[in-house]
XYZ file of C-alpha atoms in Angstrom:
646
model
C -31.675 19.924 -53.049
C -31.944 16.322 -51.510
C -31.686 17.802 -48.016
C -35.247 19.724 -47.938
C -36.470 15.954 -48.820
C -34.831 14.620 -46.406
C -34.901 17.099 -43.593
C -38.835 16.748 -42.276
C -38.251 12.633 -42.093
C -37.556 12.166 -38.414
C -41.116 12.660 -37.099
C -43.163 12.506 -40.423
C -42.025 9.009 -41.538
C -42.497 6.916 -38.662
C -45.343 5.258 -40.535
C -42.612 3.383 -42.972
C -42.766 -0.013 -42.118
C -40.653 -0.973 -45.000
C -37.962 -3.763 -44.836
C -39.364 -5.928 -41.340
C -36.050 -8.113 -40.624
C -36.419 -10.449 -38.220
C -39.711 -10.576 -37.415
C -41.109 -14.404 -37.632
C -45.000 -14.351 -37.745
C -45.725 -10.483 -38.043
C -49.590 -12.219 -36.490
C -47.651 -12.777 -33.071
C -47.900 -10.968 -29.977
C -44.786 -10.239 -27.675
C -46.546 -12.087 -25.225
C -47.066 -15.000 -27.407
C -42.963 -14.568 -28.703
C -41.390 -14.657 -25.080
C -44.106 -17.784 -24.264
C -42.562 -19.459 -27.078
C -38.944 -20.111 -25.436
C -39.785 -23.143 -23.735
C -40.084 -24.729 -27.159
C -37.372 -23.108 -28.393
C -34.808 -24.620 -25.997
C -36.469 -27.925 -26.282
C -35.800 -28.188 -29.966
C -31.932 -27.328 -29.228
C -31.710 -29.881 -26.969
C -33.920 -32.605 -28.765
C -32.278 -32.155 -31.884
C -29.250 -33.946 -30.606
C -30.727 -36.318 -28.138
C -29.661 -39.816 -27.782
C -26.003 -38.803 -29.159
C -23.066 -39.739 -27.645
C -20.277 -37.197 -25.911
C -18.204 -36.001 -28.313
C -15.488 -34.186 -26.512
C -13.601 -31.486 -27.969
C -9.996 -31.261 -27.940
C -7.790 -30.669 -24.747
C -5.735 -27.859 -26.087
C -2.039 -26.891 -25.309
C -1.006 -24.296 -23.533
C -1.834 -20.145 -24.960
C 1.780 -18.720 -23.465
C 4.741 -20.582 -21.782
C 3.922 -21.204 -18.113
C 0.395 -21.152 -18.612
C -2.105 -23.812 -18.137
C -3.638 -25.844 -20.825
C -6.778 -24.025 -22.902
C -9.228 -26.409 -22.431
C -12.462 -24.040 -22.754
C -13.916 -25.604 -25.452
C -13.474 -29.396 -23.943
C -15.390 -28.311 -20.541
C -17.650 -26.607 -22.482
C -18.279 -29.973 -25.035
C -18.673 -31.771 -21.139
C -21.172 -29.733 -19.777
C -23.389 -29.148 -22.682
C -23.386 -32.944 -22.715
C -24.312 -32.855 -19.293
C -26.829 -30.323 -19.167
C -28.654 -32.063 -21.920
C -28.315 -35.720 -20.559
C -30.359 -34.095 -17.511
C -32.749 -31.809 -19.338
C -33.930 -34.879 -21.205
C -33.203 -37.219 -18.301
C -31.577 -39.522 -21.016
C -27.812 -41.372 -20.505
C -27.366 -39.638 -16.544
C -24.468 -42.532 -16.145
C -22.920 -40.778 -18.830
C -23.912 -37.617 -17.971
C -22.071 -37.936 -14.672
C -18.897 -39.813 -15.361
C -18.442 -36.694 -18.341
C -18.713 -33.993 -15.680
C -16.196 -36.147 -12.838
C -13.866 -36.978 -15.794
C -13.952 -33.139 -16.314
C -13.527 -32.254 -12.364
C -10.795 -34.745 -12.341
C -8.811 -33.355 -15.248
C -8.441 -29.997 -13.184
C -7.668 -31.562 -10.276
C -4.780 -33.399 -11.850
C -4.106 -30.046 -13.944
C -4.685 -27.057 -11.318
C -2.890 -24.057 -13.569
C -5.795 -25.121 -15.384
C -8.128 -24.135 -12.895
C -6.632 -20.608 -12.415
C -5.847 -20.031 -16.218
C -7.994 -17.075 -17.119
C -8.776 -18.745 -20.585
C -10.320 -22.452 -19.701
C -12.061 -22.687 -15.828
C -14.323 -19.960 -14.843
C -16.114 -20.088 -18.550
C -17.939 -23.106 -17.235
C -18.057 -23.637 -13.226
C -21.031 -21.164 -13.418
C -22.401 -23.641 -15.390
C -21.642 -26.703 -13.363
C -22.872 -25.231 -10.436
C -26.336 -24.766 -11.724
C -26.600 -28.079 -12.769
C -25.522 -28.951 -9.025
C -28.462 -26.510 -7.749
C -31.196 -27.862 -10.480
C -30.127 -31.348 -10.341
C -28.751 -32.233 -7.681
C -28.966 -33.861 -4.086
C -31.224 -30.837 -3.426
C -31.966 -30.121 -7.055
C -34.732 -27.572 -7.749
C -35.667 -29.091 -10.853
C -35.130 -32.703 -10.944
C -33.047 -33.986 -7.643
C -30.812 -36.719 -7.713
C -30.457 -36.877 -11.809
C -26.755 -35.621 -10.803
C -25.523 -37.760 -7.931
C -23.915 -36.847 -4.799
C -20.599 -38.063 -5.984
C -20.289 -36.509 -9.015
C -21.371 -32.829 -6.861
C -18.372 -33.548 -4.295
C -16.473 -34.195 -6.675
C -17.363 -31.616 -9.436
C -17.282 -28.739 -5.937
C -13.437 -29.806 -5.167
C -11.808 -27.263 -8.190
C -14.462 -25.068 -7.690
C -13.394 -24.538 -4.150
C -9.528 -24.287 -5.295
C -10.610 -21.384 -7.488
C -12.501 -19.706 -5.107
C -10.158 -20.173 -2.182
C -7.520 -18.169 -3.814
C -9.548 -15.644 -6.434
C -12.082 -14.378 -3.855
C -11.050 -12.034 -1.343
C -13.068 -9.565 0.506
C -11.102 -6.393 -0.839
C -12.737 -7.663 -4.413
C -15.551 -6.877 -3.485
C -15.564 -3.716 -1.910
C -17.906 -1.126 -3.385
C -18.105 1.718 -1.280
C -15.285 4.131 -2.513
C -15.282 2.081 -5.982
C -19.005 2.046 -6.753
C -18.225 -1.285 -8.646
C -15.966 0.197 -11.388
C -12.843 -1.621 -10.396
C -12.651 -4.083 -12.655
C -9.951 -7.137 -12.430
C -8.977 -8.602 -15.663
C -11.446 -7.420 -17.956
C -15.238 -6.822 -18.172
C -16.297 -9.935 -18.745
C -13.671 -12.117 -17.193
C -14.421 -9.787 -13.738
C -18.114 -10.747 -14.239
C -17.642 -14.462 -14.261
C -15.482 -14.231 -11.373
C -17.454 -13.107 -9.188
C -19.983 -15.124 -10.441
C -18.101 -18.372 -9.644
C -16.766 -16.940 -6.260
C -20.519 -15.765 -5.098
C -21.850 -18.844 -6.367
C -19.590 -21.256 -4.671
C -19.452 -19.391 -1.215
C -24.046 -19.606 -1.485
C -23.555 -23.551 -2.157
C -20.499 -24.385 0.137
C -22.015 -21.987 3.183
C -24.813 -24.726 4.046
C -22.155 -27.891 3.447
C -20.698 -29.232 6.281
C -17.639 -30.276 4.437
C -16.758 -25.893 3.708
C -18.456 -23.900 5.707
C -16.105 -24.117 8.268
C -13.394 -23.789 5.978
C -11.303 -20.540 5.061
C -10.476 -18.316 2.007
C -6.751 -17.305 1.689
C -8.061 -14.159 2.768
C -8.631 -15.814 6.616
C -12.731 -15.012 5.633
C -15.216 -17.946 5.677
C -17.511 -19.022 3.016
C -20.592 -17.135 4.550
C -18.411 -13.973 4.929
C -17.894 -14.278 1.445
C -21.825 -14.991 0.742
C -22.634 -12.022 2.177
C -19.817 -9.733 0.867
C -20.685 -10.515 -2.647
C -24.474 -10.443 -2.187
C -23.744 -6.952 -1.378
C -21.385 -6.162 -4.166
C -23.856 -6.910 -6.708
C -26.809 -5.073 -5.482
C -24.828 -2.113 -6.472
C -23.505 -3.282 -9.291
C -26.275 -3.690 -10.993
C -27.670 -0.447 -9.525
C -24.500 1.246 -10.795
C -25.504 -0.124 -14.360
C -28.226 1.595 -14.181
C -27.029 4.295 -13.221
C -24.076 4.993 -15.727
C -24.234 2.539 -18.618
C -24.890 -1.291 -18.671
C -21.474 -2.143 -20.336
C -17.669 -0.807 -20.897
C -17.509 -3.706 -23.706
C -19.778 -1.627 -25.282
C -22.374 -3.669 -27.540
C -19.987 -6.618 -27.976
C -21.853 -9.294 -29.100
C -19.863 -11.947 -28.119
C -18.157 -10.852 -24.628
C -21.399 -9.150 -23.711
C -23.324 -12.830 -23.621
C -20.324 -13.503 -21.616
C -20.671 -10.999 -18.805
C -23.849 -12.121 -18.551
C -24.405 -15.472 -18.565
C -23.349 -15.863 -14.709
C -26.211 -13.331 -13.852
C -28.870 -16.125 -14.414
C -27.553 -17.847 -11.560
C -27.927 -14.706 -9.587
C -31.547 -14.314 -10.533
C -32.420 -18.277 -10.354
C -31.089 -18.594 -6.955
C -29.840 -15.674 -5.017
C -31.860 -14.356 -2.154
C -34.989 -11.800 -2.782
C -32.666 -8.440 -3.232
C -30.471 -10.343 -5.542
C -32.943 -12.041 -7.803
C -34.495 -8.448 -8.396
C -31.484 -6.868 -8.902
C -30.075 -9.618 -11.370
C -33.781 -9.717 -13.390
C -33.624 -5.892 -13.744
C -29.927 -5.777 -15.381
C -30.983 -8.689 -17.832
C -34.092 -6.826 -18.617
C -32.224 -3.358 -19.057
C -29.630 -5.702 -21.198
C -32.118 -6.938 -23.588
C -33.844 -3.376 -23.912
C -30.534 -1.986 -24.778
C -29.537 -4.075 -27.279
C -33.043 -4.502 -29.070
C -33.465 -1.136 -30.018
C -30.054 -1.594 -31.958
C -30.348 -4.677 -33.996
C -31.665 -5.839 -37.353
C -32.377 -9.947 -37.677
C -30.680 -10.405 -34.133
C -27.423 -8.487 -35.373
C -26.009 -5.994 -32.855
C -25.792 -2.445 -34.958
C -24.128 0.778 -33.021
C -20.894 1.718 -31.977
C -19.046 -0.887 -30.214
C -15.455 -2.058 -28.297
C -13.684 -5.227 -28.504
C -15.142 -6.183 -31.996
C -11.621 -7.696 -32.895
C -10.074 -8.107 -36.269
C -12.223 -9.149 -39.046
C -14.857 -10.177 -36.672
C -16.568 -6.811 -37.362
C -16.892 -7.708 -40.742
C -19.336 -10.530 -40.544
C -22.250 -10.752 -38.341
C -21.687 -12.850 -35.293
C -23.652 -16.117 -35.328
C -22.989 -16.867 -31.573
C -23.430 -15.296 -27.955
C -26.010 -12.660 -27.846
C -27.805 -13.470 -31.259
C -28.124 -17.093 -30.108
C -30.115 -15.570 -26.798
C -32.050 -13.155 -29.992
C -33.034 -16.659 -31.303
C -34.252 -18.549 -28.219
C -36.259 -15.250 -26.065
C -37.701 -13.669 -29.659
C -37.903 -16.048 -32.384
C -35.392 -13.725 -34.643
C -32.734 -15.747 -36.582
C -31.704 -19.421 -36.353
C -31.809 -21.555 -33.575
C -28.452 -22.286 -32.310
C -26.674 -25.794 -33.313
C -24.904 -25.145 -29.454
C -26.098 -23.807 -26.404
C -22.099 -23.216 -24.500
C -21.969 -20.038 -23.031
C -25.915 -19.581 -23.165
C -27.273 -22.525 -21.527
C -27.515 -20.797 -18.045
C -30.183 -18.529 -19.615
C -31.439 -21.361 -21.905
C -32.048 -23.036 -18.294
C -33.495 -20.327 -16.364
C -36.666 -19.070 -15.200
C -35.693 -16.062 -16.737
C -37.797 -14.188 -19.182
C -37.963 -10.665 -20.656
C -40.939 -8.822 -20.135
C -43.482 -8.200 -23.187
C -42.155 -4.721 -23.915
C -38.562 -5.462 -24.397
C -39.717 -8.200 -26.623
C -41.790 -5.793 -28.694
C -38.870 -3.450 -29.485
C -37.162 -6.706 -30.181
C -39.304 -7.797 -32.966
C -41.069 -4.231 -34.026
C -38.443 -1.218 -32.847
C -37.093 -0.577 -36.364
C -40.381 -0.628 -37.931
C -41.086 2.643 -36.164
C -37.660 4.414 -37.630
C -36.209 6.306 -38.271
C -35.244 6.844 -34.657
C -31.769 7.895 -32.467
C -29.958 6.093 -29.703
C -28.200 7.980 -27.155
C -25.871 6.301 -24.505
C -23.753 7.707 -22.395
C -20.750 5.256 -21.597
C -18.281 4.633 -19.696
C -14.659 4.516 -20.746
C -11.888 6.960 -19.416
C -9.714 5.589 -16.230
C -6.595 3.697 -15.001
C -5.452 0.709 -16.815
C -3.814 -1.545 -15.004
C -1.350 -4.815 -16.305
C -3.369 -7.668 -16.603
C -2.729 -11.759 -15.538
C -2.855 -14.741 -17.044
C -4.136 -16.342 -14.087
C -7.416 -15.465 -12.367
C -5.905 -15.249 -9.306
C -3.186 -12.662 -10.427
C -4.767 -9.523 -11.323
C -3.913 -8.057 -7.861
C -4.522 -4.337 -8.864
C -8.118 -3.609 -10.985
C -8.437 -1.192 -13.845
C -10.231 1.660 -12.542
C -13.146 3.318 -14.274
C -13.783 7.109 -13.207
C -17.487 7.615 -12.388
C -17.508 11.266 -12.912
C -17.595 10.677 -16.524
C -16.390 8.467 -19.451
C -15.886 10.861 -22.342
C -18.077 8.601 -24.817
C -21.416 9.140 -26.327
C -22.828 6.257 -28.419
C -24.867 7.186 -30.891
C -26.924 5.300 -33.715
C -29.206 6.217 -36.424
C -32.113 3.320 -36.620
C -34.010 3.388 -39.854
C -36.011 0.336 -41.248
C -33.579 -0.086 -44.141
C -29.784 -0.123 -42.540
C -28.570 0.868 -38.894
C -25.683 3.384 -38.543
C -23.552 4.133 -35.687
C -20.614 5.344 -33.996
C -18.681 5.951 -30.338
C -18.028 9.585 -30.526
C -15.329 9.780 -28.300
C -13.026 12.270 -26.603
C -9.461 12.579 -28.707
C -7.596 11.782 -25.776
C -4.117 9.211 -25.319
C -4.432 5.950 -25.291
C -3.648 6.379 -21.609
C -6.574 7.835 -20.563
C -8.668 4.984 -21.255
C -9.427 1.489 -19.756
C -8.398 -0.832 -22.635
C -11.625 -2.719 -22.547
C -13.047 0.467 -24.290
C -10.426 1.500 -26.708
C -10.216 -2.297 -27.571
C -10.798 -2.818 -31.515
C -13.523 -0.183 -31.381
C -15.992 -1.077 -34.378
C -18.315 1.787 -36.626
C -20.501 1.520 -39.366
C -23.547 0.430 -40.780
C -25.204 -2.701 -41.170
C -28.165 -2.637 -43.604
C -31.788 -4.423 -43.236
C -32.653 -7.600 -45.097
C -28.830 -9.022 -44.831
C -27.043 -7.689 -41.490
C -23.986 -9.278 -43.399
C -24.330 -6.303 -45.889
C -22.387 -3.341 -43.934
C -19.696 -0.451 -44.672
C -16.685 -0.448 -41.992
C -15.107 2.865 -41.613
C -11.618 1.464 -39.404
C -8.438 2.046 -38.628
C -6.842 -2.207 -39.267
C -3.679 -3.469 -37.135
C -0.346 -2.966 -38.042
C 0.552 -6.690 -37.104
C -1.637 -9.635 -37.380
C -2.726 -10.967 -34.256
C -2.341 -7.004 -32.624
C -5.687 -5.169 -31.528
C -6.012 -1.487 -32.625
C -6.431 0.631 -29.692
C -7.985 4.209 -29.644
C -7.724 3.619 -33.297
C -10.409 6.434 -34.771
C -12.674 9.467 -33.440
C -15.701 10.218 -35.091
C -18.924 12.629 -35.133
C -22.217 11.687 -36.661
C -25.834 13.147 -36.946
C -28.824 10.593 -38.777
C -27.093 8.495 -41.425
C -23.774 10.755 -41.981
C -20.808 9.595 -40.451
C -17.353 12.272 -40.259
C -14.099 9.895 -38.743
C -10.869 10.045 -38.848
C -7.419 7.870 -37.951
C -6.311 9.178 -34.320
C -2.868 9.892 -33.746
C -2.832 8.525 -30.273
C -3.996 4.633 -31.498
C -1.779 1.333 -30.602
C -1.012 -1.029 -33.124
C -2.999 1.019 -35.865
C -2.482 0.288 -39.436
C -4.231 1.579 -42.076
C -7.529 3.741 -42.020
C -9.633 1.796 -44.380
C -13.557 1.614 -45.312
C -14.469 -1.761 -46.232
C -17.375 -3.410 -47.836
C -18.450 -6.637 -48.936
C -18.715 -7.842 -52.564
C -22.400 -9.870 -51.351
C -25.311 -7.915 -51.147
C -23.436 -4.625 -52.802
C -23.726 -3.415 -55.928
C -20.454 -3.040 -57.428
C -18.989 0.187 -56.472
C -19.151 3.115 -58.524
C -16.600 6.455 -58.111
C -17.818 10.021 -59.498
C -15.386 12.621 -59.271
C -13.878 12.585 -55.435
C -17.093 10.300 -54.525
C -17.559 6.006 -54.384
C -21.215 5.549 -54.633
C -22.690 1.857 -53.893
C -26.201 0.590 -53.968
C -28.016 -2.322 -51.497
C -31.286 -3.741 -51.913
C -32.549 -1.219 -49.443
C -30.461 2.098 -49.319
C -27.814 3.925 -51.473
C -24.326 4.931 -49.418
C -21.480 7.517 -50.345
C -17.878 7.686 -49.241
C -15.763 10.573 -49.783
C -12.145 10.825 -48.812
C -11.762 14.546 -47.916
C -8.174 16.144 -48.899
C -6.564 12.945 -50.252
C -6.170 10.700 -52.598
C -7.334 6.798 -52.674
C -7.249 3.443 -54.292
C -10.326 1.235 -54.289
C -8.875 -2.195 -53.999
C -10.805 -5.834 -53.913
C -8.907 -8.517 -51.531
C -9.654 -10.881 -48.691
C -8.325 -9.862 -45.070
C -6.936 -12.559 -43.128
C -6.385 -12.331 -39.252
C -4.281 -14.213 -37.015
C -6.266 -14.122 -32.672
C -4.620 -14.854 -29.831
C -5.357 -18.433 -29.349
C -3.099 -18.499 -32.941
C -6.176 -19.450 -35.246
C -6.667 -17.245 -38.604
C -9.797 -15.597 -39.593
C -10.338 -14.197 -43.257
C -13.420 -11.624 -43.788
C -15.288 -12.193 -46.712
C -14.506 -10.973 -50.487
C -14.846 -7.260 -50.133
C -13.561 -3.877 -51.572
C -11.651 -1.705 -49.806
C -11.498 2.108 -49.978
C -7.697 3.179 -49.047
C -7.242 6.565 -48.672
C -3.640 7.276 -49.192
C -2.646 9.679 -46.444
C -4.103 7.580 -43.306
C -5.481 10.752 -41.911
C -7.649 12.181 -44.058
C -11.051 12.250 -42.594
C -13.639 10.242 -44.288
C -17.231 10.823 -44.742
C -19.829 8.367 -44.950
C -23.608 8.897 -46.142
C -26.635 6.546 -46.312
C -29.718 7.059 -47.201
C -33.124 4.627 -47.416
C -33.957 4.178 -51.266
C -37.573 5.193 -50.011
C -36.431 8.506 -49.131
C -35.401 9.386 -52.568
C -36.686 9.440 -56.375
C -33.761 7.346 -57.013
C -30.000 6.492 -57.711
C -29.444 9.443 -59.825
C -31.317 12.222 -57.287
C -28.966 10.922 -54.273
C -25.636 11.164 -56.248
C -26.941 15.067 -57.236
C -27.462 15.542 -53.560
C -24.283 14.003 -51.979
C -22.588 16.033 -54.449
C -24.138 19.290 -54.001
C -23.327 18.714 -49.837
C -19.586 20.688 -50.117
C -17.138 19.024 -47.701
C -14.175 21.802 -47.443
C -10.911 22.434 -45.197
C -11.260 25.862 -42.903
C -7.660 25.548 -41.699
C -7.479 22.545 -39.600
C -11.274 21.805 -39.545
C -13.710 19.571 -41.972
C -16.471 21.280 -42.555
C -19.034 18.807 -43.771
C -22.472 19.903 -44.781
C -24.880 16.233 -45.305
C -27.156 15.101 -47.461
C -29.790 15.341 -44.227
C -28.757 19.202 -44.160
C -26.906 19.210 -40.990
C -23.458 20.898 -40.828
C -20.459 18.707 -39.049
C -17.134 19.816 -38.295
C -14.004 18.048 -36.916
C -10.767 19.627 -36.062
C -8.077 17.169 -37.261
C -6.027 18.934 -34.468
C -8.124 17.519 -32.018
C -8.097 20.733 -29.995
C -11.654 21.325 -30.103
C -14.972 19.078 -29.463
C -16.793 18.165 -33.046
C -19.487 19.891 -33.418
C -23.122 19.136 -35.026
C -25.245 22.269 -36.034
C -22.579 24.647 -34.579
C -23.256 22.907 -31.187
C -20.555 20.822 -29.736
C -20.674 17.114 -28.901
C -21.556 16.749 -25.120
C -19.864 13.831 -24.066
C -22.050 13.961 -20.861
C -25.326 14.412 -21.800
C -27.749 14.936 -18.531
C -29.440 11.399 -19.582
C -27.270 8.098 -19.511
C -29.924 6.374 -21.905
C -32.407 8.310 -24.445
C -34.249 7.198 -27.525
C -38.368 6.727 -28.071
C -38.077 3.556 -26.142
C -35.178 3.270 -23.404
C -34.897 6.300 -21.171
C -32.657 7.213 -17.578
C -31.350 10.130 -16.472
C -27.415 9.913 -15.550
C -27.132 8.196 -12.008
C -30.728 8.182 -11.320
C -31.005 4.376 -11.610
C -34.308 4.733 -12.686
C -34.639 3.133 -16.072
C -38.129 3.044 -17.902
C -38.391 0.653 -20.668
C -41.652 1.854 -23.377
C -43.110 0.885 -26.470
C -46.593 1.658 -27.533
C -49.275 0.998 -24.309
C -46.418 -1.150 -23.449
C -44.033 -0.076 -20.501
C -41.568 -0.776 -17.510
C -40.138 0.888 -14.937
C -36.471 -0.230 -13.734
C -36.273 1.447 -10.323
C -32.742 0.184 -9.094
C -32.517 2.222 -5.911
């Protein structure tokens, strides 16, 4: 049987070193990688020096009674901006762009509290202010004093009114009360902190007061505070709640540059730890800069193609992996800082997978209150609160050299009992080596276009089988589907109750267990928020026709068998049965699952059941911390780190 192949591979095969995606110049050190960023930011810039602005559209209002969405047009501005100044080239231009953009939300101010348009680029502004400057720290006076009054006068009208000391309490909250959601409550208090350390030394604020009756120093301080443990508190139970979101993840961060480039001692080490715990986290999970795992807020068909933007731009510039970005937007605080990842992270960037198969453990954060959120920044009065004596998810991922699998193996619990930033368009699946565009999406699709799933599936996995199923409890849940691309799949194959497909790298089975289903080729087509469609590539579905059947997914590297022929004899000889109420799954590793479709009792792996709060809040061969030590350590080969938050 397949399974005695298969079952000595964890330890015996870490010498495979087959299928080395995204690793440019195997002859280059880490070392020499992370020196390379320098270069690699020039050549974004340079590559459109000498153009003119070209300013993006001011865009009506999202909702009735909102104010405009004018992200992207800021965004268009500052880039311009930072650029101009980086290559000290056009600075009357550069300056009239960034007071034409002040002045458009001083004559527009629901801009400036609209959730959607102002704090997604004052971070940025501000440390263009604090590099160039009146006291720049890179090249004063390249921005002029006028343009930096005028550029801090909607600053200060955000801050005035979305800053308040009760935000930034952390004592009885530890940090986990989050306004809005993750990332919005990141650049928040990025902007507010950032303001209150700029306007505390001008004569024109620092006398002045918050709606709150605090000053701008009061404020320094508060927030100063408030990070120190919230960072440490990262550390301590899980870097993110938007679990391994590519995009909103580069989001929450990119204000944490600022903290590290010019925050006071404590700060700066607390910020350069969470970035370096960031990176560490999310290289061990990703194939040619493409986030693999279990994730939240993947929305729509956006988990069905690889995401060319936020974090995998940052893969490109710190590690060499991918394409340089055409844009730098959200990125360009870290494409401007003194920021760089130490040699080790960079190292399980480039090599990790080589030395799979290996499993990632994380221990995350999810269960709490959720409170209504606001369309203003200014609004969310009452946070979402996250409980810190547990969050009822365990990420898990299976990382071989030819495909990555994972899941969130969560509790079966109401939608209720979680913070919607978790149960948020969670995302499964694999992603395979070679072409991260190449994947197999186990998911439960909206009802409604334009509608996030919520709580939509629950799931159990052990190496590269995968056990889901629909849950009852979901919002706005459609469908339980598992779709593929046509591209980089062989044309799907079904034997008996199995669909068998092939990939340059790996072979993968899905069964349907106790129903019937239709394998059916169309396009998806999404509708977001901001009204725009979005259609996934060609692909094949597999439908099953009661939406709660359980579904079983198997992959297995084509170096681990003979060939096509010996894994269809295995998967088939692995019986997948109904004991009552419970799947009883035995895989083509030789591990048993179960998962009772009642939901009454924990999956189980091996007869053990799923501990959903595992004594360590990070383990795999390389990224390691015990649950609310906040003592990370960071290792790869002679290579290591020690994160010591406390």
């Amino acid at each position: 049987m397949i399974a005695k192949v298969l079952q000595p591979m964890c330890p015996a095969l870490l010498l495979v070193g087959t299928l080395c995606v995204g690793v440019p110049g195997r002859a280059q050190t880490p070392e020499t990688v992370v020196a390379g960023f320098e270069q690699r930011v020039d050549a974004v810039f340079r590559a459109d020096a000498g153009k003119p602005l070209k300013r993006e559209k001011k865009k009506p209002p999202l909702a009735p009674g909102r104010g405009n969405y004018v992200r992207a047009y800021s965004f268009s501005i500052v880039e311009f901006a930072a650029r101009c100044f980086y290559l000290d080239e056009m600075l009357d231009e550069a300056n009239a762009a960034l007071a034409e953009n002040a002045q458009h939300y001083l004559d527009n101010p629901k801009d400036i509290n609209d959730r959607d348009s102002f704090h997604w680029h004052a971070d940025i502004v501000m440390r263009l202010i604090e590099m160039y400057g009146t006291n720049g720290t890179k090249h004063a006076g390249r921005l002029t004093p006028e343009t930096e009054e005028l550029c801090l006068q909607p600053i200060w009208e955000y801050a005035r009114k979305c800053s308040w000391l009760g935000k930034a309490e952390y004592k009885k909250s530890k940090t986990w009360d989050i306004y809005g959601s993750e990332n919005h409550h990141a650049m928040d208090f990025t902007v507010s902190w950032h303001f209150a350390k700029i306007a505390k030394d001008r004569p024109e604020y620092k006398e002045r007061k918050f709606e709150d009756g605090a000053t701008v120093a009061e404020h320094y301080r508060a927030w100063n505070d408030y990070f120190v443990v919230y960072c440490l508190e990262r550390a301590r139970k899980g870097p993110c709640v938007e679990m391994m979101c590519p995009s909103y993840n580069s989001v929450w961060l990119k204000g944490f540059y600022n903290f590290y480039d010019f925050g006071d001692e404590r700060v700066r080490h607390s910020a350069g730890m969470l970035i370096d715990l960031y990176f560490a986290y999310w290289a061990q999970e990703q194939t040619g800069g493409v986030t693999g795992g279990g994730k939240s807020r993947v929305r729509r068909v956006n988990g069905f193609t690889p995401t060319q933007h936020g974090i995998s731009s940052l893969a490109a510039l710190y590690f060499g992996i991918g394409d340089l970005p055409e844009a730098l937007l959200g990125n360009l605080n870290a494409a401007l800082s003194d920021y760089r990842p130490p040699a080790v992270v960079a190292d399980i960037a480039i090599s990790a997978r080589n030395d799979g198969p290996y499993e990632v453990l994380q221990r995350a954060q999810g269960l709490g209150v959720q409170r209504k959120t606001h369309h203003t920044a200014s609004g969310v009065k009452q946070p979402s609160t996250l409980r810190t004596d547990g969050g009822g998810i365990l990420r898990y991922s299976y990382c071989d050299p030819a495909f990555i699998m994972g899941t969130l193996m969560t509790e079966a619990r109401p939608s209720e009992d979680w913070v919607s930033i978790s149960t948020q368009a969670r995302w499964q699946g694999v992603i395979f080596g070679g072409k991260p565009s190449t994947r197999i999406v186990p998911i439960v699709i909206e009802a409604k276009k334009g509608r996030d799933v919520l709580n939509g599936q629950w799931s159990v996995q052990s190496k590269g089988s995968l056990l889901t199923q629909k849950l009852k409890y979901n919002k706005g849940g459609g469908k339980m589907i598992v779709w593929m691309p046509r591209e980089g799949l062989a044309a799907p194959v079904q034997e008996d109750d199995v669909v068998f497909v092939e990939t340059e790298g790996a072979y993968a089975a899905i069964r349907v267990v106790g129903s019937k289903f239709r394998i059916v080729e169309d396009s998806l087509t999404t509708r977001s928020a901001e009204g725009s469609t979005r259609t996934a590539p060609p692909g094949t579905m597999v439908i099953p026709m009661d939406d709660f059947a359980p579904v079983v997914v198997e992959v297995v590297a084509k170096d681990k068998v003979k060939d096509f022929d010996e894994f269809k004899h295995g998967v088939k000889a692995c019986t997948v049965t109904m004991k009552g109420v419970v799947v009883v799954c035995e895989t083509i590793y030789g591990d048993l699952l179960t998962l009772d479709t009642s939901y009454r009792e924990a999956p189980t792996i091996n007869g053990k059941s799923v501990d959903y709060a595992p004594p360590n809040v990070l383990e795999s061969p390389f990224l390691n911390a015990e649950y609310n030590s906040g003592v990370v350590t960071i290792r790869k080969g002679k290579r290591s780190k020690v994160l010591d938050f406390n």
